[in-house]
Short mmCIF file of N, CA and C in Angstrom, two decimals:
data_model
loop_
_atom_site.label_atom_id
_atom_site.label_comp_id
_atom_site.label_asym_id
_atom_site.label_seq_id
_atom_site.Cartn_x
_atom_site.Cartn_y
_atom_site.Cartn_z
N UNK B 1 -23.52 278.17 74.59
CA UNK B 1 -24.63 278.00 73.92
C UNK B 1 -25.90 277.61 72.48
N UNK B 2 -25.67 276.15 72.75
CA UNK B 2 -27.32 275.63 71.89
C UNK B 2 -26.40 274.19 73.35
N UNK B 3 -27.90 273.67 72.88
CA UNK B 3 -28.01 272.10 73.33
C UNK B 3 -26.90 271.54 72.76
N UNK B 4 -25.85 271.78 71.96
CA UNK B 4 -25.33 270.44 70.97
C UNK B 4 -23.82 271.15 71.79
N UNK B 5 -23.59 272.11 72.07
CA UNK B 5 -22.26 272.50 73.18
C UNK B 5 -22.60 271.39 73.94
N UNK B 6 -23.78 271.12 74.83
CA UNK B 6 -23.54 270.84 75.40
C UNK B 6 -23.54 269.09 75.65
N UNK B 7 -23.60 268.82 74.67
CA UNK B 7 -23.12 267.39 74.10
C UNK B 7 -21.71 266.86 73.94
N UNK B 8 -21.11 268.01 74.13
CA UNK B 8 -19.79 268.09 73.78
C UNK B 8 -18.90 267.93 75.36
N UNK B 9 -19.38 268.80 76.21
CA UNK B 9 -19.37 268.91 77.53
C UNK B 9 -19.29 267.21 77.52
N UNK B 10 -20.16 266.71 77.52
CA UNK B 10 -21.12 265.58 78.06
C UNK B 10 -20.07 264.19 77.70
N UNK B 11 -19.31 264.03 76.09
CA UNK B 11 -18.44 263.90 75.57
C UNK B 11 -16.91 263.94 76.22
N UNK B 12 -17.06 265.02 76.73
CA UNK B 12 -15.38 265.83 77.54
C UNK B 12 -15.43 265.01 79.19
N UNK B 13 -16.75 264.83 79.28
CA UNK B 13 -16.32 263.82 80.81
C UNK B 13 -17.22 262.22 80.48
N UNK B 14 -17.34 261.91 79.68
CA UNK B 14 -17.41 260.70 79.54
C UNK B 14 -15.74 259.86 79.11
N UNK B 15 -14.56 261.01 78.43
CA UNK B 15 -13.39 260.42 78.59
C UNK B 15 -13.21 260.79 79.14
N UNK B 16 -13.30 261.74 80.15
CA UNK B 16 -12.05 262.53 80.95
C UNK B 16 -11.34 263.46 81.08
N UNK B 17 -11.93 263.84 80.00
CA UNK B 17 -11.08 266.02 79.97
C UNK B 17 -11.21 266.53 80.21
N UNK B 18 -13.01 266.12 81.25
CA UNK B 18 -13.10 267.33 82.16
C UNK B 18 -13.90 266.88 83.75
N UNK B 19 -14.11 267.36 84.32
CA UNK B 19 -14.74 266.97 85.81
C UNK B 19 -16.05 267.36 86.08
N UNK B 20 -16.99 267.04 87.09
CA UNK B 20 -18.24 267.14 86.81
C UNK B 20 -18.22 268.95 87.55
N UNK B 21 -16.17 269.27 87.99
CA UNK B 21 -16.41 270.66 88.66
C UNK B 21 -15.92 271.27 87.67
N UNK B 22 -16.25 271.04 86.63
CA UNK B 22 -15.85 272.51 85.25
C UNK B 22 -16.71 272.81 85.59
N UNK B 23 -16.95 274.81 85.39
CA UNK B 23 -17.33 275.41 85.49
C UNK B 23 -18.28 275.60 83.97
N UNK B 24 -19.76 275.43 83.63
CA UNK B 24 -20.09 275.26 82.47
C UNK B 24 -21.07 276.71 82.15
N UNK B 25 -20.65 277.54 81.44
CA UNK B 25 -21.42 278.98 81.20
C UNK B 25 -21.88 278.73 79.99
N UNK B 26 -23.51 278.69 80.39
CA UNK B 26 -24.41 278.19 79.14
C UNK B 26 -25.21 280.00 79.05
N UNK B 27 -24.89 280.89 77.77
CA UNK B 27 -25.93 281.70 77.27
C UNK B 27 -26.99 280.61 76.29
N UNK B 28 -26.77 281.91 75.62
CA UNK B 28 -27.64 282.29 74.27
C UNK B 28 -29.14 281.75 74.76
N UNK B 29 -30.32 281.68 74.10
CA UNK B 29 -31.94 281.39 74.05
C UNK B 29 -31.39 280.20 74.09
N UNK B 30 -32.34 279.65 75.21
CA UNK B 30 -32.84 278.78 75.93
C UNK B 30 -33.98 277.96 75.79
N UNK B 31 -34.22 277.14 74.31
CA UNK B 31 -35.42 276.74 74.07
C UNK B 31 -35.32 275.48 74.57
N UNK B 32 -36.35 274.43 74.24
CA UNK B 32 -36.57 272.91 74.93
C UNK B 32 -34.76 271.86 74.57
N UNK B 33 -34.92 272.33 73.73
CA UNK B 33 -33.69 270.90 74.27
C UNK B 33 -32.56 271.36 74.74
N UNK B 34 -32.01 272.82 74.29
CA UNK B 34 -30.72 273.48 75.62
C UNK B 34 -31.63 273.07 77.04
N UNK B 35 -32.78 273.40 77.17
CA UNK B 35 -33.40 273.31 78.99
C UNK B 35 -33.09 272.57 78.83
N UNK B 36 -33.75 270.79 78.51
CA UNK B 36 -33.67 269.97 78.66
C UNK B 36 -32.36 269.48 78.74
N UNK B 37 -31.28 269.99 77.88
CA UNK B 37 -29.63 269.41 78.07
C UNK B 37 -29.23 270.15 79.52
N UNK B 38 -29.40 271.29 80.09
CA UNK B 38 -29.09 271.93 80.58
C UNK B 38 -29.52 271.20 82.46
N UNK B 39 -30.86 270.88 82.24
CA UNK B 39 -30.98 269.44 83.44
C UNK B 39 -31.20 268.58 83.51
N UNK B 40 -30.67 267.97 82.17
CA UNK B 40 -29.94 266.57 82.86
C UNK B 40 -28.56 267.13 83.13
N UNK B 41 -27.72 267.61 82.57
CA UNK B 41 -26.20 267.29 83.36
C UNK B 41 -26.45 268.24 84.48
N UNK B 42 -27.38 268.67 84.57
CA UNK B 42 -27.58 269.30 86.62
C UNK B 42 -27.52 268.04 87.38
N UNK B 43 -28.22 267.77 86.48
CA UNK B 43 -28.96 266.30 87.80
C UNK B 43 -28.03 265.44 87.59
N UNK B 44 -26.96 265.51 86.64
CA UNK B 44 -25.76 264.11 86.91
C UNK B 44 -24.31 264.90 87.75
N UNK B 45 -24.81 266.17 88.03
CA UNK B 45 -24.21 267.15 88.68
C UNK B 45 -22.80 267.82 88.41
N UNK B 46 -23.55 268.25 87.07
CA UNK B 46 -22.44 268.91 86.02
C UNK B 46 -22.73 270.50 86.79
N UNK B 47 -21.56 271.15 87.21
CA UNK B 47 -21.73 272.42 87.31
C UNK B 47 -21.75 273.44 86.54
N UNK B 48 -23.25 274.21 86.38
CA UNK B 48 -23.86 274.75 85.33
C UNK B 48 -24.39 275.81 85.46
N UNK B 49 -23.36 276.93 85.29
CA UNK B 49 -24.28 278.02 85.21
C UNK B 49 -25.27 278.80 84.07
N UNK B 50 -26.75 278.81 83.84
CA UNK B 50 -26.64 279.48 82.99
C UNK B 50 -26.90 281.25 83.02
N UNK B 51 -26.56 281.59 82.10
CA UNK B 51 -27.25 283.31 81.88
C UNK B 51 -28.41 283.55 81.18
N UNK B 52 -28.74 283.58 82.47
CA UNK B 52 -31.10 283.80 82.36
C UNK B 52 -30.76 285.12 80.81
N UNK B 53 -31.48 284.59 80.21
CA UNK B 53 -32.26 285.65 78.92
C UNK B 53 -32.88 286.52 78.46
N UNK B 54 -34.49 285.74 79.34
CA UNK B 54 -36.06 286.50 79.86
C UNK B 54 -36.88 285.72 80.81
N UNK B 55 -37.67 286.24 81.18
CA UNK B 55 -38.83 285.53 82.47
C UNK B 55 -39.20 284.13 82.16
N UNK B 56 -39.06 283.52 80.62
CA UNK B 56 -39.49 282.64 80.07
C UNK B 56 -38.26 282.00 80.36
N UNK B 57 -37.31 281.59 80.92
CA UNK B 57 -35.69 281.17 80.78
C UNK B 57 -35.92 281.22 82.46
N UNK B 58 -36.49 282.34 83.19
CA UNK B 58 -36.53 282.51 84.65
C UNK B 58 -37.42 281.20 85.55
N UNK B 59 -38.65 281.81 84.55
CA UNK B 59 -39.72 280.42 84.66
C UNK B 59 -39.85 279.13 84.82
N UNK B 60 -38.99 278.79 83.60
CA UNK B 60 -38.02 277.11 83.72
C UNK B 60 -36.76 276.74 84.83
N UNK B 61 -36.84 277.97 85.14
CA UNK B 61 -35.03 277.45 85.93
C UNK B 61 -35.95 277.27 87.77
N UNK B 62 -36.80 278.42 87.33
CA UNK B 62 -37.50 278.34 88.96
C UNK B 62 -38.59 277.63 89.37
N UNK B 63 -39.16 276.58 88.07
CA UNK B 63 -40.21 275.35 88.43
C UNK B 63 -39.20 274.39 88.87
N UNK B 64 -37.84 273.95 88.29
CA UNK B 64 -37.60 272.86 88.80
C UNK B 64 -36.54 273.21 90.29
N UNK B 65 -37.29 272.45 91.53
CA UNK B 65 -37.31 273.24 92.58
C UNK B 65 -36.41 272.11 93.02
N UNK B 66 -36.21 270.72 92.16
CA UNK B 66 -34.88 269.53 92.16
C UNK B 66 -33.62 270.04 92.72
N UNK B 67 -33.66 271.11 91.08
CA UNK B 67 -31.63 271.37 90.85
C UNK B 67 -31.61 272.46 91.76
N UNK B 68 -30.87 272.78 91.69
CA UNK B 68 -30.17 273.79 92.11
C UNK B 68 -28.37 274.81 91.51
N UNK B 69 -29.33 276.16 91.30
CA UNK B 69 -28.35 276.48 90.12
C UNK B 69 -27.99 277.91 90.85
N UNK B 70 -26.72 278.47 90.22
CA UNK B 70 -25.95 279.62 90.05
C UNK B 70 -26.68 280.14 88.76
N UNK B 71 -27.52 281.32 89.04
CA UNK B 71 -27.42 281.59 87.69
C UNK B 71 -26.78 283.26 87.28
N UNK B 72 -27.17 283.63 86.37
CA UNK B 72 -27.51 284.97 85.98
C UNK B 72 -27.78 285.19 85.28
N UNK B 73 -27.47 287.03 84.78
CA UNK B 73 -28.57 287.69 84.47
C UNK B 73 -28.03 288.27 83.26
N UNK B 74 -29.04 288.81 81.76
CA UNK B 74 -28.02 289.30 80.92
C UNK B 74 -29.07 290.84 80.97
N UNK B 75 -27.90 291.96 80.96
CA UNK B 75 -28.72 293.09 80.90
C UNK B 75 -28.44 293.52 78.94
N UNK B 76 -29.97 293.81 79.23
CA UNK B 76 -30.18 294.46 77.77
C UNK B 76 -29.52 295.72 77.37
N UNK B 77 -28.19 295.97 76.54
CA UNK B 77 -27.73 296.96 75.98
C UNK B 77 -28.69 297.72 75.05
N UNK B 78 -29.38 298.27 75.43
CA UNK B 78 -30.55 298.52 74.15
C UNK B 78 -30.33 299.88 73.86
N UNK B 79 -30.22 300.77 72.55
CA UNK B 79 -30.05 301.73 72.35
C UNK B 79 -30.39 302.99 73.86
N UNK B 80 -31.46 302.45 74.10
CA UNK B 80 -32.30 303.49 75.07
C UNK B 80 -30.98 304.11 76.57
N UNK B 81 -30.58 303.13 76.69
CA UNK B 81 -29.90 302.56 77.68
C UNK B 81 -28.82 303.43 77.51
N UNK B 82 -28.06 303.82 76.26
CA UNK B 82 -26.62 304.07 75.91
C UNK B 82 -26.26 305.28 75.07
N UNK B 83 -27.42 304.88 74.33
CA UNK B 83 -27.45 306.23 73.22
C UNK B 83 -27.83 307.56 74.21
N UNK B 84 -27.07 308.78 73.57
CA UNK B 84 -26.99 310.07 73.98
C UNK B 84 -26.14 310.18 75.52
N UNK B 85 -25.78 308.53 75.38
CA UNK B 85 -24.36 309.44 76.68
C UNK B 85 -22.99 308.76 76.20
N UNK B 86 -23.45 307.98 75.23
CA UNK B 86 -21.60 307.92 74.46
C UNK B 86 -22.08 308.28 72.65
N UNK B 87 -21.08 308.78 72.10
CA UNK B 87 -21.26 308.57 70.76
C UNK B 87 -20.18 307.66 70.33
N UNK B 88 -20.74 306.47 69.76
CA UNK B 88 -20.85 305.70 69.05
C UNK B 88 -21.50 304.76 68.31
N UNK B 89 -20.76 304.10 67.18
CA UNK B 89 -21.47 303.46 66.38
C UNK B 89 -21.49 301.57 66.92
N UNK B 90 -22.99 301.07 67.15
CA UNK B 90 -22.60 299.83 67.33
C UNK B 90 -23.02 299.02 66.29
N UNK B 91 -22.48 298.36 65.20
CA UNK B 91 -22.97 297.76 64.35
C UNK B 91 -23.87 296.27 64.24
N UNK B 92 -23.70 295.76 65.39
CA UNK B 92 -24.35 294.68 65.88
C UNK B 92 -25.72 295.03 66.76
N UNK B 93 -26.41 296.46 66.38
CA UNK B 93 -27.38 296.86 67.82
C UNK B 93 -28.44 296.39 67.15
N UNK B 94 -28.78 296.02 66.56
CA UNK B 94 -30.46 295.70 66.01
C UNK B 94 -30.02 294.25 66.53
N UNK B 95 -28.96 293.42 66.74
CA UNK B 95 -29.31 292.22 66.77
C UNK B 95 -28.99 292.21 68.06
N UNK B 96 -28.29 292.43 68.84
CA UNK B 96 -28.04 292.62 70.43
C UNK B 96 -28.92 293.43 71.63
N UNK B 97 -29.69 294.12 70.32
CA UNK B 97 -30.85 294.77 71.58
C UNK B 97 -31.59 293.68 71.94
N UNK B 98 -32.00 292.51 71.13
CA UNK B 98 -33.28 291.90 71.53
C UNK B 98 -32.78 290.70 73.13
N UNK B 99 -31.79 291.07 73.41
CA UNK B 99 -31.42 289.65 74.47
C UNK B 99 -31.50 290.83 76.07
N UNK B 100 -31.25 289.67 76.28
CA UNK B 100 -31.61 289.84 78.13
C UNK B 100 -32.95 291.22 78.27
N UNK B 101 -32.30 291.77 79.46
CA UNK B 101 -33.48 292.05 80.66
C UNK B 101 -33.36 293.13 80.72
N UNK B 102 -33.98 294.13 80.42
CA UNK B 102 -34.31 295.54 80.58
C UNK B 102 -33.72 295.83 82.00
N UNK B 103 -33.58 296.60 82.67
CA UNK B 103 -32.48 296.79 84.23
C UNK B 103 -33.44 296.52 84.93
N UNK B 104 -34.81 298.04 84.63
CA UNK B 104 -35.98 297.89 85.56
C UNK B 104 -36.36 296.21 85.31
N UNK B 105 -36.86 295.54 84.43
CA UNK B 105 -37.38 294.10 84.63
C UNK B 105 -35.95 293.26 85.08
N UNK B 106 -34.71 293.21 85.02
CA UNK B 106 -33.70 292.74 85.72
C UNK B 106 -33.70 292.61 87.59
N UNK B 107 -34.07 294.35 88.30
CA UNK B 107 -34.04 293.45 89.37
C UNK B 107 -35.15 293.21 89.58
N UNK B 108 -36.54 293.74 89.27
CA UNK B 108 -38.08 293.41 89.66
C UNK B 108 -37.07 291.41 89.56
N UNK B 109 -36.86 290.75 88.67
CA UNK B 109 -36.48 289.26 88.64
C UNK B 109 -35.63 288.75 89.17
N UNK B 110 -34.72 289.65 89.69
CA UNK B 110 -33.36 289.48 90.67
C UNK B 110 -34.38 289.12 92.16
N UNK B 111 -35.19 289.84 92.54
CA UNK B 111 -36.42 289.59 93.62
C UNK B 111 -36.83 288.14 93.68
N UNK B 112 -36.90 287.37 92.88
CA UNK B 112 -38.29 286.82 92.62
C UNK B 112 -36.68 284.96 92.54
N UNK B 113 -35.13 285.84 91.99
CA UNK B 113 -34.08 284.76 92.33
C UNK B 113 -34.37 284.49 93.95
N UNK B 114 -34.08 285.55 94.74
CA UNK B 114 -33.35 285.60 95.74
C UNK B 114 -33.84 285.25 96.71
N UNK B 115 -35.85 285.62 96.78
CA UNK B 115 -36.93 284.00 96.98
C UNK B 115 -36.87 283.24 97.00
N UNK B 116 -36.24 282.80 96.03
CA UNK B 116 -36.21 281.33 95.17
C UNK B 116 -35.70 280.18 96.04
N UNK B 117 -35.36 278.61 96.66
CA UNK B 117 -35.42 277.88 97.32
C UNK B 117 -33.93 277.36 96.26
N UNK B 118 -33.89 277.45 94.73
CA UNK B 118 -33.49 276.98 94.54
C UNK B 118 -32.06 277.37 93.52
N UNK B 119 -32.27 279.17 93.95
CA UNK B 119 -31.52 279.93 92.78
C UNK B 119 -30.53 280.51 93.35
N UNK B 120 -28.89 280.78 92.85
CA UNK B 120 -28.47 281.90 93.11
C UNK B 120 -28.25 282.94 92.30
N UNK B 121 -28.05 284.31 92.78
CA UNK B 121 -28.19 285.43 91.18
C UNK B 121 -25.96 285.51 91.58
N UNK B 122 -25.58 285.36 90.61
CA UNK B 122 -24.26 285.81 90.78
C UNK B 122 -23.13 286.44 90.01
N UNK B 123 -23.88 286.27 88.29
CA UNK B 123 -23.28 287.24 87.59
C UNK B 123 -24.24 288.07 86.56
N UNK B 124 -24.02 288.85 86.43
CA UNK B 124 -24.76 290.21 85.74
C UNK B 124 -23.47 290.12 84.52
N UNK B 125 -24.33 289.21 83.24
CA UNK B 125 -24.08 289.64 81.92
C UNK B 125 -24.18 290.44 80.98
N UNK B 126 -23.43 290.91 79.97
CA UNK B 126 -23.52 292.03 79.11
C UNK B 126 -22.72 291.88 77.81
N UNK B 127 -23.93 292.52 76.60
CA UNK B 127 -22.90 292.32 75.32
C UNK B 127 -22.59 293.70 75.00
N UNK B 128 -21.38 293.89 74.71
CA UNK B 128 -21.63 294.75 74.58
C UNK B 128 -21.08 295.42 72.30
N UNK B 129 -21.36 293.56 72.08
CA UNK B 129 -20.79 293.64 70.77
C UNK B 129 -19.52 293.68 70.28
N UNK B 130 -18.87 293.48 69.31
CA UNK B 130 -17.79 293.06 69.23
C UNK B 130 -17.05 294.20 68.13
N UNK B 131 -17.99 296.00 67.76
CA UNK B 131 -17.47 295.68 66.86
C UNK B 131 -17.41 297.76 67.30
N UNK B 132 -17.05 298.40 68.72
CA UNK B 132 -16.77 299.17 68.64
C UNK B 132 -15.03 298.59 68.99
N UNK B 133 -14.92 299.65 67.93
CA UNK B 133 -13.37 300.30 67.34
C UNK B 133 -12.70 301.16 68.76
N UNK B 134 -13.02 302.11 69.19
CA UNK B 134 -12.77 303.25 70.25
C UNK B 134 -12.59 302.41 71.77
N UNK B 135 -11.12 302.02 71.86
CA UNK B 135 -10.80 301.18 73.01
C UNK B 135 -10.79 302.17 74.38
N UNK B 136 -11.12 303.74 73.93
CA UNK B 136 -11.34 304.75 74.78
C UNK B 136 -13.34 304.96 75.45
N UNK B 137 -13.89 304.46 74.39
CA UNK B 137 -15.41 304.44 74.39
C UNK B 137 -15.62 302.94 74.82
N UNK B 138 -14.98 302.45 75.13
CA UNK B 138 -15.65 300.79 75.00
C UNK B 138 -15.45 300.99 76.81
N UNK B 139 -14.21 301.46 77.15
CA UNK B 139 -14.34 301.78 78.72
C UNK B 139 -14.53 302.15 79.73
N UNK B 140 -15.73 303.33 78.96
CA UNK B 140 -16.76 304.51 78.81
C UNK B 140 -17.49 303.64 79.34
N UNK B 141 -18.05 302.35 78.77
CA UNK B 141 -19.32 302.14 78.46
C UNK B 141 -19.61 300.94 80.02
N UNK B 142 -17.65 300.55 80.46
CA UNK B 142 -17.91 299.25 80.73
C UNK B 142 -17.86 300.17 82.41
N UNK B 143 -17.26 301.11 82.42
CA UNK B 143 -17.55 301.73 83.64
C UNK B 143 -18.55 302.14 83.98
N UNK B 144 -19.69 302.69 83.13
CA UNK B 144 -21.06 302.74 83.24
C UNK B 144 -21.59 301.92 83.62
N UNK B 145 -21.91 300.49 82.82
CA UNK B 145 -22.47 299.86 83.67
C UNK B 145 -22.03 299.41 84.78
N UNK B 146 -20.94 299.28 84.95
CA UNK B 146 -20.50 298.82 86.49
C UNK B 146 -21.12 300.09 87.59
N UNK B 147 -20.97 301.16 87.10
CA UNK B 147 -21.07 301.57 88.77
C UNK B 147 -22.84 302.25 88.60
N UNK B 148 -23.71 301.93 87.12
CA UNK B 148 -24.78 302.46 87.14
C UNK B 148 -25.76 300.81 87.26
N UNK B 149 -24.89 299.94 86.58
CA UNK B 149 -26.01 298.37 86.65
C UNK B 149 -25.46 297.85 88.08
N UNK B 150 -24.41 296.65 87.55
CA UNK B 150 -23.46 296.37 88.71
C UNK B 150 -23.62 296.70 90.46
N UNK B 151 -22.93 297.89 90.53
CA UNK B 151 -22.72 298.60 92.04
C UNK B 151 -24.90 298.74 92.66
N UNK B 152 -25.44 298.41 91.76
CA UNK B 152 -26.90 299.48 92.17
C UNK B 152 -26.64 297.71 92.54
N UNK B 153 -27.00 296.72 92.16
CA UNK B 153 -27.61 295.20 92.27
C UNK B 153 -27.10 294.82 93.47
N UNK B 154 -25.50 295.59 93.51
CA UNK B 154 -24.78 294.27 94.07
C UNK B 154 -24.99 294.68 95.56
N UNK B 155 -25.16 295.84 95.66
CA UNK B 155 -25.59 296.74 97.46
C UNK B 155 -26.70 296.23 98.25
N UNK B 156 -28.06 295.52 97.29
CA UNK B 156 -28.87 294.97 97.58
C UNK B 156 -28.82 293.39 97.36
N UNK B 157 -28.04 292.69 96.39
CA UNK B 157 -27.81 291.81 95.97
C UNK B 157 -25.90 290.64 96.68
N UNK B 158 -25.95 290.48 97.48
CA UNK B 158 -24.39 289.62 98.43
C UNK B 158 -23.92 288.93 97.61
N UNK B 159 -24.95 288.13 97.56
CA UNK B 159 -24.62 286.39 96.91
C UNK B 159 -23.56 287.35 94.83
N UNK B 160 -23.76 288.80 94.03
CA UNK B 160 -23.57 289.17 93.14
C UNK B 160 -21.94 288.82 93.03
N UNK B 161 -21.63 288.59 92.49
CA UNK B 161 -20.21 288.07 92.46
C UNK B 161 -19.24 288.69 91.25
N UNK B 162 -19.74 288.69 90.52
CA UNK B 162 -19.36 288.44 88.51
C UNK B 162 -19.50 288.77 87.97
N UNK B 163 -19.23 290.39 87.43
CA UNK B 163 -19.20 291.17 86.07
C UNK B 163 -18.17 290.96 84.98
N UNK B 164 -19.61 290.06 83.83
CA UNK B 164 -19.41 289.79 82.55
C UNK B 164 -19.76 290.40 81.49
N UNK B 165 -18.45 290.80 80.58
CA UNK B 165 -18.19 291.61 79.65
C UNK B 165 -18.08 290.52 78.99
N UNK B 166 -19.34 290.46 78.02
CA UNK B 166 -19.74 289.75 76.68
C UNK B 166 -19.26 291.13 75.32
N UNK B 167 -18.85 289.54 74.38
CA UNK B 167 -19.02 290.23 73.44
C UNK B 167 -17.79 289.95 72.83
N UNK B 168 -16.64 289.34 72.88
CA UNK B 168 -15.69 288.34 71.81
C UNK B 168 -14.76 289.54 71.64
N UNK B 169 -14.22 289.34 70.39
CA UNK B 169 -13.36 290.34 68.96
C UNK B 169 -14.01 290.51 68.46
N UNK B 170 -14.04 291.92 67.91
CA UNK B 170 -14.37 291.89 66.94
C UNK B 170 -14.22 291.86 65.65
N UNK B 171 -15.08 291.52 64.79
CA UNK B 171 -15.08 290.45 63.82
C UNK B 171 -14.94 291.38 62.57
N UNK B 172 -15.26 290.72 61.01
CA UNK B 172 -14.69 291.50 60.35
C UNK B 172 -16.49 291.37 59.34
N UNK B 173 -16.92 292.49 59.55
CA UNK B 173 -18.41 291.79 58.13
C UNK B 173 -18.32 292.14 57.13
N UNK B 174 -18.06 293.39 56.46
CA UNK B 174 -17.18 292.89 55.13
C UNK B 174 -16.20 293.36 54.97
N UNK B 175 -15.48 293.28 53.48
CA UNK B 175 -14.71 293.26 52.86
C UNK B 175 -13.91 295.10 52.82
N UNK B 176 -14.66 295.72 53.58
CA UNK B 176 -14.88 296.85 53.67
C UNK B 176 -13.83 297.71 54.77
N UNK B 177 -14.18 296.71 55.38
CA UNK B 177 -13.87 296.79 57.04
C UNK B 177 -12.66 296.33 57.58
N UNK B 178 -11.61 297.46 57.52
CA UNK B 178 -10.34 297.32 58.61
C UNK B 178 -10.29 297.43 60.09
N UNK B 179 -9.37 296.37 60.97
CA UNK B 179 -9.67 297.32 61.72
C UNK B 179 -7.97 296.27 62.54
N UNK B 180 -7.54 296.96 62.98
CA UNK B 180 -5.68 296.72 63.67
C UNK B 180 -5.94 295.48 64.46
#
């Protein structure tokens, strides 16, 4: 999720703990140093898959026609997409909502990826947040996104092969919050 993580990847390779074939997924905002490190390691042959968060990031990868990437795109799960369809509270939604592409923008930008000589769209990524404590709601959300986003994209994008559910494990944000 940062350029410093890629410094660790480089260290692991140099010390024989991973190979260039080890897939590295790059989430998070791609600031200048992070982009530079992704490009540097890809030029050295590291298998890197960036998950694009914005059109600015897409532009950076489109401009590097000398480097080939399998890329993912992050779907923005703002409250407009999910509220009204599901009854849940997502404590981290104000943070999560700034990430990724709205679905219409994602579809438009995926066409640019398809037309590019150096990018292949492989992964649809999204982040539900770790604070949904109702398993039934969690499963309904994933099913909804799969049917209404991934399957819609997959009909037109044959290279799309991965449906990546981000979010990690629940985290205790206060001493008053308990979960099992």
